[in-house]
CSV table of C-alpha atoms in Angstrom, one decimal:
chain,number,residue,atom,x,y,z
A,1,UNK,CA,15.4,3.3,-23.0
A,2,UNK,CA,14.6,1.4,-19.8
A,3,UNK,CA,15.6,4.6,-17.9
A,4,UNK,CA,13.1,6.6,-19.9
A,5,UNK,CA,10.3,4.1,-19.1
A,6,UNK,CA,11.2,4.1,-15.4
A,7,UNK,CA,11.3,7.9,-15.3
A,8,UNK,CA,8.0,8.1,-17.1
A,9,UNK,CA,6.5,5.7,-14.6
A,10,UNK,CA,7.9,7.5,-11.6
A,11,UNK,CA,6.8,10.9,-12.9
A,12,UNK,CA,3.3,9.6,-13.5
A,13,UNK,CA,3.1,8.1,-10.0
A,14,UNK,CA,0.9,10.1,-7.8
A,15,UNK,CA,3.0,9.4,-4.7
A,16,UNK,CA,6.3,10.3,-6.4
A,17,UNK,CA,8.2,7.9,-4.2
A,18,UNK,CA,10.8,5.3,-5.1
A,19,UNK,CA,9.2,2.0,-6.1
A,20,UNK,CA,10.9,-1.3,-6.8
A,21,UNK,CA,9.9,-2.4,-10.3
A,22,UNK,CA,12.2,-5.4,-11.0
A,23,UNK,CA,9.8,-6.7,-13.6
A,24,UNK,CA,10.5,-3.6,-15.7
A,25,UNK,CA,13.9,-5.1,-16.8
A,26,UNK,CA,12.0,-7.8,-18.6
A,27,UNK,CA,9.4,-5.6,-20.2
A,28,UNK,CA,9.4,-5.6,-24.0
A,29,UNK,CA,8.5,-1.9,-24.0
A,30,UNK,CA,11.9,-1.0,-22.4
A,31,UNK,CA,13.4,-0.7,-25.9
A,32,UNK,CA,10.5,1.1,-27.5
A,33,UNK,CA,9.6,4.8,-27.7
A,34,UNK,CA,7.4,5.4,-24.6
A,35,UNK,CA,5.2,7.7,-26.6
A,36,UNK,CA,4.0,4.7,-28.5
A,37,UNK,CA,2.1,3.6,-25.4
A,38,UNK,CA,0.4,7.0,-24.9
A,39,UNK,CA,-1.5,7.7,-28.1
A,40,UNK,CA,-3.4,10.9,-28.5
A,41,UNK,CA,-7.0,10.0,-28.9
A,42,UNK,CA,-8.5,6.7,-30.0
A,43,UNK,CA,-9.5,7.3,-33.6
A,44,UNK,CA,-7.6,7.9,-36.9
A,45,UNK,CA,-3.8,7.3,-36.6
A,46,UNK,CA,-4.2,6.5,-32.9
A,47,UNK,CA,-5.9,3.3,-33.8
A,48,UNK,CA,-2.8,2.0,-35.5
A,49,UNK,CA,-0.6,3.2,-32.7
A,50,UNK,CA,-2.7,1.4,-30.1
A,51,UNK,CA,-2.5,-1.8,-32.1
A,52,UNK,CA,1.3,-1.5,-32.4
A,53,UNK,CA,1.6,-1.0,-28.7
A,54,UNK,CA,-0.7,-3.9,-27.9
A,55,UNK,CA,1.2,-6.1,-30.3
A,56,UNK,CA,4.4,-5.5,-28.3
A,57,UNK,CA,2.6,-6.3,-25.1
A,58,UNK,CA,1.3,-9.6,-26.5
A,59,UNK,CA,4.8,-10.9,-26.6
A,60,UNK,CA,5.7,-9.6,-23.2
A,61,UNK,CA,6.0,-11.9,-20.2
A,62,UNK,CA,5.4,-9.2,-17.5
A,63,UNK,CA,2.0,-7.9,-18.7
A,64,UNK,CA,0.3,-8.9,-15.4
A,65,UNK,CA,2.9,-6.9,-13.4
A,66,UNK,CA,2.4,-3.9,-15.7
A,67,UNK,CA,-1.4,-4.0,-15.5
A,68,UNK,CA,-1.2,-4.5,-11.7
A,69,UNK,CA,1.0,-1.4,-11.5
A,70,UNK,CA,-1.3,0.6,-13.6
A,71,UNK,CA,-4.4,-0.3,-11.6
A,72,UNK,CA,-2.5,0.4,-8.3
A,73,UNK,CA,-1.4,3.8,-9.5
A,74,UNK,CA,-4.7,4.7,-11.2
A,75,UNK,CA,-3.1,5.1,-14.6
A,76,UNK,CA,-6.1,5.9,-16.8
A,77,UNK,CA,-4.2,6.8,-19.9
A,78,UNK,CA,-2.1,4.7,-22.2
A,79,UNK,CA,-1.5,1.1,-22.9
A,80,UNK,CA,-0.7,-0.9,-19.8
A,81,UNK,CA,-0.4,-4.7,-19.7
A,82,UNK,CA,-1.7,-4.9,-23.2
A,83,UNK,CA,-4.9,-3.0,-22.4
A,84,UNK,CA,-6.1,0.5,-23.0
A,85,UNK,CA,-8.5,2.6,-21.1
């Protein structure tokens, strides 16, 4: 599953270049379905999905790295570092 997360991150990267992301090996999301962190919308069932994703992030020790990555790469969709848009 970590490979899926890494591929997702690299595909979403605007520069499409290799990036070292050693913190990713410690990310709690590495064993979760990546789609959980990219809900469609922010009402209805998406509210529960957002809360589930943020609950996973709350117990993660690399949320700062994740959020820093998202800001650097202008990720404006999804849950990154325990935060949504």
